[in-house]
Amino acid sequence: MATKTAEGAGSETGAQHDETVAETAVTEEAQAPERREPGEETAAAEPRHASGVGQGAGAVVSAALGLVSLNGGWVGTVASARAQLMGQLKTSSQAGVAQQIKAVYGDAWHATALWAGLFAVAALIVGVAVLARPAFGAPGRPQAPWIKSVAWGGVALGVVGLLLAALKYSDALLGLPSAG
């Protein structure tokens, strides 16, 4: 029995010892400064560079605005319908055919062209801003090729959209039919 008591006492002492060691380890970890691997220290010391997500998003927005400038978009359609309705309301039934055509269809056509031109200008501004951004950012960091390509696409679509809008607004492209 004496050996059992010694074993029992020894296991209690061992459990207390393990518990004391665990408490000491937890206390040391809490008081010790944060430990890093050698590679982590150099990575943390370097400044972080932007990933180019904003420039990529700007390039895509420029291309999307360029596409909207070509097809008129929802805003252009609503503006056209509004101008057409206003023309119908303002024109009396005694007005001449030429005046009715201009008020009902011509103003609507010009409203569509105006909104297409505004979207084209927005596409140009955003595309040029994305292309000019590296000149004002980190000097040694080149812009990703896909960002340049999409931004140039947005600029090109903006130029074509602006040209078409100007031609539509001036009635050089698909002008109103003559009444007489």
CSV table of C-alpha atoms in Angstrom, one decimal:
chain,number,residue,atom,x,y,z
A,1,MET,CA,0.0,0.0,0.0
A,2,ALA,CA,2.9,2.3,0.6
A,3,THR,CA,3.8,2.1,-3.0
A,4,LYS,CA,0.3,3.0,-4.0
A,5,THR,CA,0.3,6.0,-1.8
A,6,ALA,CA,3.7,7.1,-3.2
A,7,GLU,CA,2.4,6.6,-6.7
A,8,GLY,CA,-0.7,8.5,-6.0
A,9,ALA,CA,1.3,11.3,-4.4
A,10,GLY,CA,3.7,11.2,-7.3
A,11,SER,CA,0.9,11.5,-9.9
A,12,GLU,CA,-0.6,14.4,-8.0
A,13,THR,CA,2.8,16.1,-7.9
A,14,GLY,CA,3.2,15.4,-11.7
A,15,ALA,CA,-0.2,16.9,-12.5
A,16,GLN,CA,0.6,20.0,-10.4
A,17,HIS,CA,4.0,20.2,-12.2
A,18,ASP,CA,2.4,20.0,-15.6
A,19,GLU,CA,-0.2,22.6,-14.7
A,20,THR,CA,2.5,25.0,-13.4
A,21,VAL,CA,4.5,24.5,-16.6
A,22,ALA,CA,1.5,25.2,-18.7
A,23,GLU,CA,0.7,28.4,-16.8
A,24,THR,CA,4.3,29.6,-17.1
A,25,ALA,CA,4.2,29.0,-20.9
A,26,VAL,CA,1.0,31.0,-21.2
A,27,THR,CA,2.4,33.8,-19.1
A,28,GLU,CA,5.6,33.9,-21.1
A,29,GLU,CA,3.7,34.0,-24.4
A,30,ALA,CA,1.6,36.9,-23.2
A,31,GLN,CA,4.6,38.9,-22.1
A,32,ALA,CA,6.9,38.1,-24.9
A,33,PRO,CA,7.0,40.4,-28.0
A,34,GLU,CA,5.5,39.1,-31.1
A,35,ARG,CA,7.9,36.6,-32.8
A,36,ARG,CA,8.2,36.6,-36.6
A,37,GLU,CA,9.9,34.5,-39.1
A,38,PRO,CA,13.0,36.1,-40.8
A,39,GLY,CA,11.1,36.5,-44.1
A,40,GLU,CA,8.1,38.1,-42.4
A,41,GLU,CA,10.1,41.0,-40.9
A,42,THR,CA,11.3,42.2,-44.3
A,43,ALA,CA,7.8,41.8,-45.9
A,44,ALA,CA,6.3,43.8,-43.0
A,45,ALA,CA,8.9,46.6,-43.3
A,46,GLU,CA,8.3,47.1,-47.1
A,47,PRO,CA,5.5,49.5,-48.0
A,48,ARG,CA,2.5,47.9,-49.6
A,49,HIS,CA,1.9,48.7,-53.3
A,50,ALA,CA,-1.6,49.2,-54.7
A,51,SER,CA,-2.8,46.2,-56.7
A,52,GLY,CA,-4.2,48.2,-59.6
A,53,VAL,CA,-7.8,47.2,-58.8
A,54,GLY,CA,-9.0,50.8,-59.0
A,55,GLN,CA,-7.3,51.4,-62.3
A,56,GLY,CA,-8.7,48.2,-63.7
A,57,ALA,CA,-12.2,49.1,-62.5
A,58,GLY,CA,-11.8,52.6,-64.1
A,59,ALA,CA,-10.7,51.0,-67.4
A,60,VAL,CA,-13.8,48.8,-67.4
A,61,VAL,CA,-16.1,51.7,-66.5
A,62,SER,CA,-14.6,53.7,-69.4
A,63,ALA,CA,-15.3,50.9,-71.9
A,64,ALA,CA,-18.8,50.4,-70.5
A,65,LEU,CA,-19.5,54.1,-70.8
A,66,GLY,CA,-18.2,54.0,-74.4
A,67,LEU,CA,-20.6,51.2,-75.2
A,68,VAL,CA,-23.5,53.1,-73.7
A,69,SER,CA,-22.6,56.1,-75.7
A,70,LEU,CA,-23.0,54.1,-78.9
A,71,ASN,CA,-26.4,52.6,-78.1
A,72,GLY,CA,-27.9,55.6,-76.3
A,73,GLY,CA,-28.7,53.8,-73.0
A,74,TRP,CA,-31.7,53.9,-70.8
A,75,VAL,CA,-31.3,57.6,-69.9
A,76,GLY,CA,-31.2,58.5,-73.6
A,77,THR,CA,-34.3,56.5,-74.3
A,78,VAL,CA,-36.2,58.1,-71.4
A,79,ALA,CA,-35.0,61.6,-72.5
A,80,SER,CA,-36.1,60.9,-76.1
A,81,ALA,CA,-39.6,59.7,-75.0
A,82,ARG,CA,-40.0,62.8,-72.8
A,83,ALA,CA,-39.0,65.1,-75.6
A,84,GLN,CA,-41.4,63.4,-77.9
A,85,LEU,CA,-44.2,63.7,-75.4
A,86,MET,CA,-43.4,67.4,-74.8
A,87,GLY,CA,-43.4,68.0,-78.5
A,88,GLN,CA,-46.8,66.4,-78.9
A,89,LEU,CA,-48.2,68.5,-76.1
A,90,LYS,CA,-46.8,71.8,-77.4
A,91,THR,CA,-47.7,71.3,-81.0
A,92,SER,CA,-51.3,72.0,-82.0
A,93,SER,CA,-53.2,70.1,-84.6
A,94,GLN,CA,-53.2,73.2,-86.8
A,95,ALA,CA,-49.4,73.4,-86.9
A,96,GLY,CA,-47.7,72.6,-90.2
A,97,VAL,CA,-46.2,69.2,-90.9
A,98,ALA,CA,-42.6,70.4,-90.7
A,99,GLN,CA,-43.2,72.0,-87.3
A,100,GLN,CA,-44.9,68.8,-86.0
A,101,ILE,CA,-42.0,66.6,-87.3
A,102,LYS,CA,-39.4,68.9,-85.7
A,103,ALA,CA,-41.3,69.2,-82.4
A,104,VAL,CA,-42.2,65.5,-82.0
A,105,TYR,CA,-39.3,63.7,-83.6
A,106,GLY,CA,-36.5,66.2,-84.0
A,107,ASP,CA,-36.3,67.2,-80.4
A,108,ALA,CA,-36.4,63.5,-79.3
A,109,TRP,CA,-33.6,62.7,-81.7
A,110,HIS,CA,-31.5,65.6,-80.4
A,111,ALA,CA,-32.1,64.5,-76.8
A,112,THR,CA,-30.9,61.0,-77.6
A,113,ALA,CA,-27.8,62.4,-79.3
A,114,LEU,CA,-27.1,64.8,-76.4
A,115,TRP,CA,-27.2,62.0,-73.8
A,116,ALA,CA,-25.0,59.7,-76.0
A,117,GLY,CA,-22.5,62.6,-76.3
A,118,LEU,CA,-22.5,63.0,-72.5
A,119,PHE,CA,-21.8,59.3,-72.0
A,120,ALA,CA,-19.0,59.5,-74.6
A,121,VAL,CA,-17.4,62.5,-72.9
A,122,ALA,CA,-17.5,60.6,-69.6
A,123,ALA,CA,-15.9,57.5,-71.2
A,124,LEU,CA,-13.1,59.8,-72.6
A,125,ILE,CA,-12.5,61.4,-69.2
A,126,VAL,CA,-12.4,58.2,-67.3
A,127,GLY,CA,-10.2,56.4,-69.9
A,128,VAL,CA,-7.7,59.2,-70.1
A,129,ALA,CA,-7.6,59.4,-66.3
A,130,VAL,CA,-6.8,55.7,-66.1
A,131,LEU,CA,-4.1,56.0,-68.8
A,132,ALA,CA,-2.6,59.1,-67.1
A,133,ARG,CA,-2.6,57.7,-63.6
A,134,PRO,CA,0.8,56.0,-63.7
A,135,ALA,CA,2.4,59.4,-64.3
A,136,PHE,CA,1.2,60.6,-61.0
A,137,GLY,CA,1.5,57.3,-59.0
A,138,ALA,CA,4.5,55.2,-58.1
A,139,PRO,CA,7.2,56.0,-60.7
A,140,GLY,CA,8.8,52.5,-60.9
A,141,ARG,CA,5.6,50.6,-61.0
A,142,PRO,CA,4.3,49.8,-64.6
A,143,GLN,CA,0.6,49.6,-65.4
A,144,ALA,CA,-0.8,46.2,-66.2
A,145,PRO,CA,-1.1,45.6,-70.0
A,146,TRP,CA,-4.8,44.6,-69.8
A,147,ILE,CA,-5.6,47.8,-67.9
A,148,LYS,CA,-4.0,49.9,-70.7
A,149,SER,CA,-5.8,47.9,-73.4
A,150,VAL,CA,-9.3,48.2,-71.8
A,151,ALA,CA,-8.7,51.9,-71.1
A,152,TRP,CA,-7.6,52.5,-74.7
A,153,GLY,CA,-10.8,50.6,-75.8
A,154,GLY,CA,-12.9,52.9,-73.6
A,155,VAL,CA,-11.2,56.0,-75.1
A,156,ALA,CA,-11.7,54.7,-78.7
A,157,LEU,CA,-15.4,53.9,-78.0
A,158,GLY,CA,-15.8,57.4,-76.4
A,159,VAL,CA,-14.3,59.0,-79.5
A,160,VAL,CA,-16.6,57.1,-81.8
A,161,GLY,CA,-19.6,57.7,-79.6
A,162,LEU,CA,-18.8,61.5,-79.5
A,163,LEU,CA,-18.4,61.6,-83.2
A,164,LEU,CA,-21.7,59.8,-83.8
A,165,ALA,CA,-23.5,62.0,-81.2
A,166,ALA,CA,-22.2,65.2,-82.9
A,167,LEU,CA,-23.4,63.9,-86.3
A,168,LYS,CA,-26.8,62.9,-85.0
A,169,TYR,CA,-27.2,66.2,-83.1
A,170,SER,CA,-26.3,68.3,-86.2
A,171,ASP,CA,-28.6,66.2,-88.4
A,172,ALA,CA,-25.7,65.2,-90.6
A,173,LEU,CA,-26.4,61.5,-89.8
A,174,LEU,CA,-30.0,60.4,-90.3
A,175,GLY,CA,-31.5,63.9,-90.3
A,176,LEU,CA,-35.2,64.7,-90.2
A,177,PRO,CA,-37.1,64.1,-93.4
A,178,SER,CA,-38.3,67.2,-95.2
A,179,ALA,CA,-42.0,67.9,-95.1
A,180,GLY,CA,-42.4,69.2,-98.5
